[in-house]
Amino acid sequence: VTVTDGSGNTSSGSFTVTVVDTIAPVFTAVPTNISITPNQNSCDATVTWSAPSASDNCSNATITTSAASGSTFNVGSTTVTYTATDAAGNSRTGSFVVTVTDQVAPTISNTPANVVTGNDAGSCDAVVSYTMPSVGDNCSGATISSSHPSGSTFPLGTTNVTFTAIDGAGNTTTSSFTVTVEDREAPVATSVPTSDTVGQCNATYTYATPTGTDNCSAVTVRQIAGLPSGAVFPVGPTVNQFELVDAAGNKTLVNFTVVIVPQGTPQLPSLLEICANADPVEITLGQNITWSGNGIISGGTTFDPARAGAGRHALSYVFTDDEGCQVSGTIQVTVTPQPKKPVITKTASNTLSTGNYNDYQWYRDGVAISGATSQSYTYTVGGNYQVMVGNSFACTNYSDGFVVGS
């Protein structure tokens, strides 16, 4: 700059003007935010986009980026930043977000096959163990759980066991198998009548119905052979068979036998006729039989004709067999009269005689004389003579002694 006054004097000086570029470049077409799922069987994703451009008022802008198109991004959100810088060092950034969302559910492999098993002994359920299936996922950290862990107790029937696999992104997969517990245990008998033998008088036989218990359900008792309680059982053995059945159809068979012994028959004495002076006769013949009537003595075991007296007598009996059954009846016994007592008279110097009878037997000094069976007897030696006489009923009587000689 030059300054001149009126006299023509001049003076000069100078300064510098500097123009500085302070305007940053401007982006065009910065990508918008991108959402994407991972590559197949992978926990990341390859993402491509169109790179943005930048313009500047003075010079070409240089563009740099934190991640280039075609880069691989992990699951989650990643900010991609572009920076444009001009020759004056002015810069501007532009960014967008790449979000990789794991939407791939985990996989479950080796799920157990369906299980069918019987109940544990004495129980209505079963403890079942199995091998847990394995879990896989495109990303790490997947876990698996079970609705019924191995070793759980399963009730009777069918139970679904469900496995649930969940990964870190909350994606889930389920798989299942069934456990079927069947009641294979038969009922247990708790009471069964014992076999029995009775007489025919007890043929109308009553008994208690067998009972049983079961590990799971009530027990139904059905008779499948024999006769019901209170029926008249036939002579001989009858096998009464029952089945105990639970709700699952398991059966237990039980039985007992009722034997009906035929009515015993007494052996009756062959006592149809007996002399009034005969000795008492034991008429039980070793049986359990009791007699009653005229002439019965000794507690119903013996008949005394003398006590009964001559005539026809009805004797009643009650016979009890080995099974306690009784049968009764009557027999007729005739007590024949004893002949009148004979009297010996001497009809000649050495002849003895008595009255008229059917049979005779002479005795000397208490010893029967051989061949002396007539109404009269001629003796040759002295002694104490006696005669036994018999009537038409074969009953006998004895005379008093008659002494002859010294």
Short mmCIF file of C-alpha atoms in Angstrom, two decimals:
data_model
loop_
_atom_site.label_atom_id
_atom_site.label_comp_id
_atom_site.label_asym_id
_atom_site.label_seq_id
_atom_site.Cartn_x
_atom_site.Cartn_y
_atom_site.Cartn_z
CA VAL A 1 0.00 0.00 0.00
CA THR A 2 1.55 3.53 -1.00
CA VAL A 3 0.50 6.81 0.61
CA THR A 4 1.36 10.21 -1.16
CA ASP A 5 0.86 13.64 0.45
CA GLY A 6 0.43 17.08 -1.29
CA SER A 7 4.10 17.69 -1.52
CA GLY A 8 4.53 14.52 -3.34
CA ASN A 9 6.00 12.66 -0.46
CA THR A 10 5.16 8.93 -0.45
CA SER A 11 5.33 6.13 1.95
CA SER A 12 4.47 2.48 1.34
CA GLY A 13 3.63 -0.62 3.49
CA SER A 14 2.20 -4.20 2.85
CA PHE A 15 0.04 -7.10 4.58
CA THR A 16 -0.91 -10.64 3.61
CA VAL A 17 -4.46 -11.98 3.00
CA THR A 18 -4.74 -15.72 3.66
CA VAL A 19 -7.84 -17.71 2.45
CA VAL A 20 -8.32 -20.83 4.58
CA ASP A 21 -10.51 -23.83 3.44
CA THR A 22 -12.62 -24.75 6.55
CA ILE A 23 -15.47 -26.50 4.79
CA ALA A 24 -15.54 -30.26 5.30
CA PRO A 25 -16.44 -32.59 2.51
CA VAL A 26 -20.09 -33.65 2.13
CA PHE A 27 -21.22 -37.35 1.86
CA THR A 28 -23.73 -38.52 -0.60
CA ALA A 29 -25.77 -41.77 -0.26
CA VAL A 30 -24.56 -43.02 3.11
CA PRO A 31 -26.17 -46.54 3.51
CA THR A 32 -29.12 -46.82 5.82
CA ASN A 33 -29.05 -49.22 8.79
CA ILE A 34 -28.95 -52.87 7.77
CA SER A 35 -30.61 -55.82 9.59
CA ILE A 36 -29.67 -59.33 8.52
CA THR A 37 -29.64 -62.92 9.79
CA PRO A 38 -26.46 -65.02 10.08
CA ASN A 39 -25.05 -67.11 7.31
CA GLN A 40 -26.22 -70.72 7.27
CA ASN A 41 -24.73 -72.77 10.14
CA SER A 42 -22.84 -69.68 11.26
CA CYS A 43 -23.01 -67.14 14.04
CA ASP A 44 -22.07 -64.21 11.76
CA ALA A 45 -23.12 -62.71 8.48
CA THR A 46 -21.38 -61.35 5.36
CA VAL A 47 -22.83 -57.92 4.58
CA THR A 48 -22.44 -55.91 1.39
CA TRP A 49 -23.59 -52.42 0.58
CA SER A 50 -22.80 -49.56 -1.83
CA ALA A 51 -20.03 -47.38 -0.50
CA PRO A 52 -20.93 -43.71 -0.15
CA SER A 53 -19.18 -40.87 -2.09
CA ALA A 54 -18.08 -37.47 -0.85
CA SER A 55 -17.59 -34.05 -2.55
CA ASP A 56 -15.57 -31.05 -1.42
CA ASN A 57 -15.58 -27.34 -2.28
CA CYS A 58 -11.87 -27.24 -2.96
CA SER A 59 -10.34 -30.61 -3.56
CA ASN A 60 -11.03 -34.30 -3.84
CA ALA A 61 -11.99 -35.95 -0.57
CA THR A 62 -10.34 -39.10 0.69
CA ILE A 63 -12.80 -41.66 2.18
CA THR A 64 -11.86 -44.23 4.82
CA THR A 65 -14.17 -46.76 6.55
CA SER A 66 -14.19 -48.88 9.71
CA ALA A 67 -15.57 -51.87 7.77
CA ALA A 68 -15.70 -52.45 4.07
CA SER A 69 -18.61 -53.85 2.15
CA GLY A 70 -18.39 -57.65 2.15
CA SER A 71 -17.08 -57.75 5.71
CA THR A 72 -18.28 -60.43 8.18
CA PHE A 73 -20.24 -59.19 11.16
CA ASN A 74 -20.88 -61.05 14.39
CA VAL A 75 -24.32 -61.40 15.88
CA GLY A 76 -25.29 -58.10 17.40
CA SER A 77 -25.10 -54.45 16.28
CA THR A 78 -21.97 -52.97 14.71
CA THR A 79 -21.60 -49.33 13.68
CA VAL A 80 -19.87 -48.85 10.34
CA THR A 81 -18.26 -45.40 10.14
CA TYR A 82 -17.06 -43.61 6.97
CA THR A 83 -14.71 -40.62 7.22
CA ALA A 84 -14.23 -38.12 4.32
CA THR A 85 -11.14 -35.82 4.55
CA ASP A 86 -10.19 -33.01 2.12
CA ALA A 87 -6.75 -31.56 1.34
CA ALA A 88 -7.17 -28.92 4.03
CA GLY A 89 -7.68 -31.66 6.58
CA ASN A 90 -11.32 -30.95 7.00
CA SER A 91 -13.22 -34.20 7.69
CA ARG A 92 -16.75 -35.44 8.08
CA THR A 93 -18.09 -38.78 9.25
CA GLY A 94 -21.15 -40.73 8.24
CA SER A 95 -22.30 -44.01 9.76
CA PHE A 96 -24.92 -46.71 9.71
CA VAL A 97 -25.58 -49.77 11.90
CA VAL A 98 -25.31 -53.36 10.80
CA THR A 99 -27.46 -55.61 13.05
CA VAL A 100 -27.00 -59.38 12.75
CA THR A 101 -29.94 -61.05 14.48
CA ASP A 102 -29.72 -64.78 15.38
CA GLN A 103 -33.04 -66.20 14.33
CA VAL A 104 -31.78 -69.74 13.87
CA ALA A 105 -33.25 -72.11 16.48
CA PRO A 106 -30.98 -74.66 18.13
CA THR A 107 -31.21 -78.30 17.07
CA ILE A 108 -31.91 -81.35 19.28
CA SER A 109 -30.53 -84.72 18.27
CA ASN A 110 -30.66 -88.25 19.69
CA THR A 111 -34.05 -87.83 21.33
CA PRO A 112 -34.81 -91.14 23.14
CA ALA A 113 -37.27 -93.53 21.58
CA ASN A 114 -40.63 -93.98 23.25
CA VAL A 115 -40.41 -96.09 26.40
CA VAL A 116 -42.95 -98.72 27.45
CA THR A 117 -42.25 -100.35 30.80
CA GLY A 118 -43.95 -102.15 33.65
CA ASN A 119 -44.55 -100.71 37.09
CA ASP A 120 -42.00 -101.06 39.84
CA ALA A 121 -42.82 -103.97 42.16
CA GLY A 122 -45.47 -103.09 44.70
CA SER A 123 -45.95 -99.63 43.21
CA CYS A 124 -48.31 -97.96 40.77
CA ASP A 125 -45.51 -96.04 39.05
CA ALA A 126 -42.00 -96.60 37.72
CA VAL A 127 -38.63 -94.86 37.89
CA VAL A 128 -37.36 -94.40 34.33
CA SER A 129 -33.86 -93.30 33.33
CA TYR A 130 -32.74 -92.22 29.88
CA THR A 131 -29.84 -90.51 28.10
CA MET A 132 -30.29 -86.80 27.54
CA PRO A 133 -30.27 -85.76 23.88
CA SER A 134 -27.60 -83.42 22.59
CA VAL A 135 -28.12 -79.80 21.50
CA GLY A 136 -26.48 -77.88 18.68
CA ASP A 137 -26.71 -74.23 17.55
CA ASN A 138 -25.16 -71.94 15.00
CA CYS A 139 -23.94 -69.87 17.94
CA SER A 140 -22.52 -71.06 21.19
CA GLY A 141 -24.28 -71.12 24.54
CA ALA A 142 -27.40 -73.14 23.74
CA THR A 143 -28.80 -75.10 26.70
CA ILE A 144 -31.35 -77.93 26.97
CA SER A 145 -33.82 -78.80 29.70
CA SER A 146 -36.34 -81.59 30.29
CA SER A 147 -39.88 -81.54 31.64
CA HIS A 148 -39.12 -84.83 33.44
CA PRO A 149 -35.44 -85.38 34.27
CA SER A 150 -33.91 -88.80 33.85
CA GLY A 151 -34.60 -90.91 36.95
CA SER A 152 -38.02 -89.32 37.52
CA THR A 153 -40.95 -91.37 38.80
CA PHE A 154 -43.64 -91.76 36.14
CA PRO A 155 -47.26 -92.56 36.96
CA LEU A 156 -49.36 -95.26 35.38
CA GLY A 157 -50.31 -94.35 31.82
CA THR A 158 -48.54 -92.28 29.15
CA THR A 159 -46.49 -89.19 29.99
CA ASN A 160 -44.96 -86.81 27.42
CA VAL A 161 -41.35 -85.92 28.18
CA THR A 162 -40.50 -82.64 26.43
CA PHE A 163 -37.00 -81.28 25.85
CA THR A 164 -36.57 -77.55 25.29
CA ALA A 165 -33.38 -76.12 23.78
CA ILE A 166 -32.77 -72.34 23.97
CA ASP A 167 -29.88 -70.33 22.58
CA GLY A 168 -28.46 -66.99 23.62
CA ALA A 169 -30.84 -65.14 21.32
CA GLY A 170 -33.86 -66.80 22.91
CA ASN A 171 -34.60 -69.06 19.95
CA THR A 172 -36.14 -72.36 21.13
CA THR A 173 -36.67 -75.84 19.79
CA THR A 174 -38.60 -78.68 21.41
CA SER A 175 -38.49 -82.43 21.04
CA SER A 176 -40.30 -85.13 22.95
CA PHE A 177 -40.83 -88.80 23.56
CA THR A 178 -43.39 -90.71 25.64
CA VAL A 179 -43.01 -92.88 28.71
CA THR A 180 -45.81 -95.42 29.12
CA VAL A 181 -46.02 -97.22 32.45
CA GLU A 182 -48.18 -100.35 32.38
CA ASP A 183 -49.57 -102.12 35.42
CA ARG A 184 -48.17 -105.61 34.99
CA GLU A 185 -48.50 -106.71 38.62
CA ALA A 186 -51.27 -109.15 39.46
CA PRO A 187 -53.39 -108.77 42.60
CA VAL A 188 -52.31 -110.52 45.80
CA ALA A 189 -54.80 -112.72 47.62
CA THR A 190 -55.30 -111.66 51.23
CA SER A 191 -57.84 -114.27 52.31
CA VAL A 192 -58.86 -117.58 50.78
CA PRO A 193 -61.04 -120.14 52.57
CA THR A 194 -59.19 -123.29 53.54
CA SER A 195 -60.25 -126.55 52.00
CA ASP A 196 -62.79 -128.37 54.14
CA THR A 197 -64.31 -131.82 54.56
CA VAL A 198 -67.79 -132.07 56.05
CA GLY A 199 -70.56 -134.61 56.35
CA GLN A 200 -73.59 -134.72 54.15
CA CYS A 201 -75.66 -133.11 56.88
CA ASN A 202 -73.64 -129.93 56.27
CA ALA A 203 -73.91 -130.05 52.48
CA THR A 204 -75.46 -126.57 52.51
CA TYR A 205 -72.05 -124.99 52.79
CA THR A 206 -71.25 -121.33 53.37
CA TYR A 207 -67.90 -119.64 53.06
CA ALA A 208 -66.39 -116.16 52.86
CA THR A 209 -65.58 -114.86 49.39
CA PRO A 210 -61.80 -114.60 48.79
CA THR A 211 -60.32 -111.10 48.93
CA GLY A 212 -57.21 -109.47 47.52
CA THR A 213 -55.25 -106.24 47.22
CA ASP A 214 -53.52 -104.62 44.27
CA ASN A 215 -50.68 -102.15 43.80
CA CYS A 216 -52.83 -99.83 41.69
CA SER A 217 -56.56 -100.38 41.79
CA ALA A 218 -59.48 -102.07 43.42
CA VAL A 219 -59.73 -105.82 42.96
CA THR A 220 -62.74 -107.51 41.38
CA VAL A 221 -63.43 -111.07 42.56
CA ARG A 222 -65.17 -113.45 40.17
CA GLN A 223 -66.03 -117.12 40.71
CA ILE A 224 -65.17 -119.16 37.65
CA ALA A 225 -65.69 -122.69 38.98
CA GLY A 226 -67.49 -124.47 41.79
CA LEU A 227 -70.60 -123.44 43.68
CA PRO A 228 -71.54 -120.20 45.43
CA SER A 229 -71.61 -119.88 49.18
CA GLY A 230 -74.84 -121.26 50.62
CA ALA A 231 -75.37 -123.78 47.83
CA VAL A 232 -76.04 -127.46 48.46
CA PHE A 233 -72.78 -129.20 47.57
CA PRO A 234 -72.88 -132.70 46.07
CA VAL A 235 -71.22 -135.70 47.63
CA GLY A 236 -67.53 -135.75 46.77
CA PRO A 237 -65.02 -132.95 46.11
CA THR A 238 -66.01 -129.58 44.61
CA VAL A 239 -63.21 -127.21 43.59
CA ASN A 240 -64.23 -123.58 44.00
CA GLN A 241 -62.03 -121.34 41.87
CA PHE A 242 -61.94 -117.55 41.86
CA GLU A 243 -60.02 -114.99 39.88
CA LEU A 244 -58.85 -111.71 41.36
CA VAL A 245 -58.73 -109.07 38.61
CA ASP A 246 -57.34 -105.53 38.75
CA ALA A 247 -58.23 -102.58 36.52
CA ALA A 248 -55.42 -103.47 34.11
CA GLY A 249 -56.77 -106.98 33.63
CA ASN A 250 -54.02 -108.73 35.59
CA LYS A 251 -55.38 -111.90 37.18
CA THR A 252 -54.58 -114.11 40.13
CA LEU A 253 -56.32 -117.48 40.50
CA VAL A 254 -57.13 -118.98 43.90
CA ASN A 255 -59.11 -122.06 44.86
CA PHE A 256 -60.18 -124.26 47.71
CA THR A 257 -61.97 -127.60 47.83
CA VAL A 258 -65.12 -128.62 49.70
CA VAL A 259 -65.47 -132.39 50.17
CA ILE A 260 -68.89 -133.72 51.15
CA VAL A 261 -68.62 -137.15 52.80
CA PRO A 262 -71.64 -139.43 52.29
CA GLN A 263 -73.88 -139.98 55.29
CA GLY A 264 -72.49 -142.77 57.44
CA THR A 265 -74.64 -145.89 57.93
CA PRO A 266 -74.76 -147.54 61.34
CA GLN A 267 -74.12 -151.23 61.83
CA LEU A 268 -77.13 -152.49 63.78
CA PRO A 269 -77.00 -155.43 66.15
CA SER A 270 -78.50 -158.72 65.01
CA LEU A 271 -80.54 -158.79 68.21
CA LEU A 272 -84.03 -159.86 67.18
CA GLU A 273 -84.92 -162.21 70.00
CA ILE A 274 -83.41 -162.78 73.41
CA CYS A 275 -84.39 -164.70 76.48
CA ALA A 276 -85.61 -162.78 79.45
CA ASN A 277 -82.93 -164.32 81.65
CA ALA A 278 -80.06 -163.69 79.20
CA ASP A 279 -77.14 -161.48 80.27
CA PRO A 280 -77.24 -157.78 79.29
CA VAL A 281 -75.90 -157.23 75.76
CA GLU A 282 -73.65 -154.34 74.65
CA ILE A 283 -75.24 -153.16 71.39
CA THR A 284 -73.12 -150.19 70.18
CA LEU A 285 -70.70 -152.47 68.29
CA GLY A 286 -67.96 -149.90 68.90
CA GLN A 287 -69.85 -147.10 67.09
CA ASN A 288 -70.88 -143.62 68.17
CA ILE A 289 -74.47 -144.65 68.68
CA THR A 290 -76.86 -144.04 71.56
CA TRP A 291 -79.86 -146.27 72.29
CA SER A 292 -83.07 -145.57 74.16
CA GLY A 293 -86.14 -147.65 75.13
CA ASN A 294 -87.17 -150.35 77.61
CA GLY A 295 -84.23 -152.28 79.00
CA ILE A 296 -81.53 -149.79 77.83
CA ILE A 297 -78.90 -149.24 80.52
CA SER A 298 -75.31 -147.99 80.89
CA GLY A 299 -75.91 -144.62 79.22
CA GLY A 300 -77.61 -146.02 76.14
CA THR A 301 -75.05 -148.70 75.27
CA THR A 302 -76.49 -151.93 76.68
CA PHE A 303 -79.78 -153.85 76.51
CA ASP A 304 -80.89 -155.77 79.60
CA PRO A 305 -83.69 -158.22 78.70
CA ALA A 306 -84.55 -158.87 82.32
CA ARG A 307 -85.21 -155.17 82.87
CA ALA A 308 -87.17 -154.90 79.65
CA GLY A 309 -89.33 -157.90 80.46
CA ALA A 310 -90.89 -160.43 78.14
CA GLY A 311 -92.52 -159.00 75.06
CA ARG A 312 -91.73 -156.98 71.92
CA HIS A 313 -89.77 -153.78 72.49
CA ALA A 314 -88.96 -150.88 70.15
CA LEU A 315 -85.38 -149.68 70.66
CA SER A 316 -84.49 -146.28 69.16
CA TYR A 317 -81.01 -145.18 68.19
CA VAL A 318 -79.13 -142.02 67.15
CA PHE A 319 -75.99 -142.73 65.15
CA THR A 320 -73.30 -140.02 64.68
CA ASP A 321 -70.81 -140.57 61.86
CA ASP A 322 -67.21 -139.41 61.71
CA GLU A 323 -68.25 -136.01 60.27
CA GLY A 324 -70.73 -135.33 63.05
CA CYS A 325 -73.80 -136.12 60.99
CA GLN A 326 -76.57 -138.05 62.67
CA VAL A 327 -79.08 -140.64 61.53
CA SER A 328 -81.78 -142.17 63.69
CA GLY A 329 -83.96 -145.24 63.55
CA THR A 330 -85.69 -148.02 65.44
CA ILE A 331 -85.33 -151.79 65.71
CA GLN A 332 -87.67 -154.30 67.27
CA VAL A 333 -86.38 -156.77 69.88
CA THR A 334 -88.48 -159.61 71.32
CA VAL A 335 -87.73 -160.76 74.85
CA THR A 336 -88.93 -164.37 75.16
CA PRO A 337 -90.12 -165.66 78.54
CA GLN A 338 -88.00 -167.91 80.70
CA PRO A 339 -89.46 -171.44 81.29
CA LYS A 340 -90.99 -172.09 84.68
CA LYS A 341 -88.40 -173.26 87.14
CA PRO A 342 -88.31 -177.07 86.99
CA VAL A 343 -88.83 -179.30 90.06
CA ILE A 344 -87.10 -182.68 90.39
CA THR A 345 -89.10 -185.61 91.78
CA LYS A 346 -88.01 -189.20 92.43
CA THR A 347 -90.31 -191.49 90.47
CA ALA A 348 -88.56 -194.84 91.17
CA SER A 349 -85.85 -196.16 93.44
CA ASN A 350 -83.16 -194.68 91.18
CA THR A 351 -85.07 -192.51 88.70
CA LEU A 352 -85.40 -188.71 88.77
CA SER A 353 -87.95 -186.78 86.68
CA THR A 354 -89.26 -183.26 86.05
CA GLY A 355 -92.10 -181.52 84.19
CA ASN A 356 -92.78 -181.21 80.47
CA TYR A 357 -90.36 -178.91 78.58
CA ASN A 358 -88.79 -178.84 75.14
CA ASP A 359 -85.18 -179.52 76.15
CA TYR A 360 -83.40 -181.11 79.11
CA GLN A 361 -79.87 -181.47 80.42
CA TRP A 362 -79.11 -183.31 83.68
CA TYR A 363 -76.13 -182.39 85.89
CA ARG A 364 -74.42 -184.27 88.75
CA ASP A 365 -72.44 -182.20 91.16
CA GLY A 366 -72.50 -179.29 88.67
CA VAL A 367 -71.16 -181.32 85.74
CA ALA A 368 -73.32 -182.03 82.70
CA ILE A 369 -74.05 -185.71 82.33
CA SER A 370 -73.33 -186.84 78.79
CA GLY A 371 -76.46 -188.06 76.98
CA ALA A 372 -78.76 -187.14 79.87
CA THR A 373 -81.18 -185.05 77.83
CA SER A 374 -84.54 -186.62 78.59
CA GLN A 375 -87.35 -185.72 80.97
CA SER A 376 -86.23 -188.53 83.35
CA TYR A 377 -82.80 -189.71 84.41
CA THR A 378 -81.86 -193.02 86.03
CA TYR A 379 -78.81 -192.61 88.21
CA THR A 380 -76.40 -195.30 89.37
CA VAL A 381 -74.42 -193.31 91.89
CA GLY A 382 -75.45 -190.84 94.49
CA GLY A 383 -74.82 -187.11 94.22
CA ASN A 384 -76.34 -183.64 93.94
CA TYR A 385 -78.47 -183.72 90.81
CA GLN A 386 -79.85 -180.73 88.87
CA VAL A 387 -81.75 -180.37 85.60
CA MET A 388 -81.70 -177.52 83.06
CA VAL A 389 -84.83 -177.23 80.94
CA GLY A 390 -85.56 -175.22 77.77
CA ASN A 391 -88.72 -173.96 76.17
CA SER A 392 -89.65 -173.45 72.53
CA PHE A 393 -87.85 -170.05 72.56
CA ALA A 394 -84.62 -171.83 73.60
CA CYS A 395 -84.76 -170.05 76.93
CA THR A 396 -83.56 -172.08 79.89
CA ASN A 397 -84.05 -172.44 83.62
CA TYR A 398 -82.43 -174.54 86.29
CA SER A 399 -83.91 -176.61 89.06
CA ASP A 400 -82.71 -176.63 92.59
CA GLY A 401 -80.29 -179.40 93.54
CA PHE A 402 -81.69 -182.88 94.46
CA VAL A 403 -79.40 -185.00 96.61
CA VAL A 404 -79.53 -188.80 96.42
CA GLY A 405 -77.41 -191.27 98.34
CA SER A 406 -75.07 -190.36 101.12
#
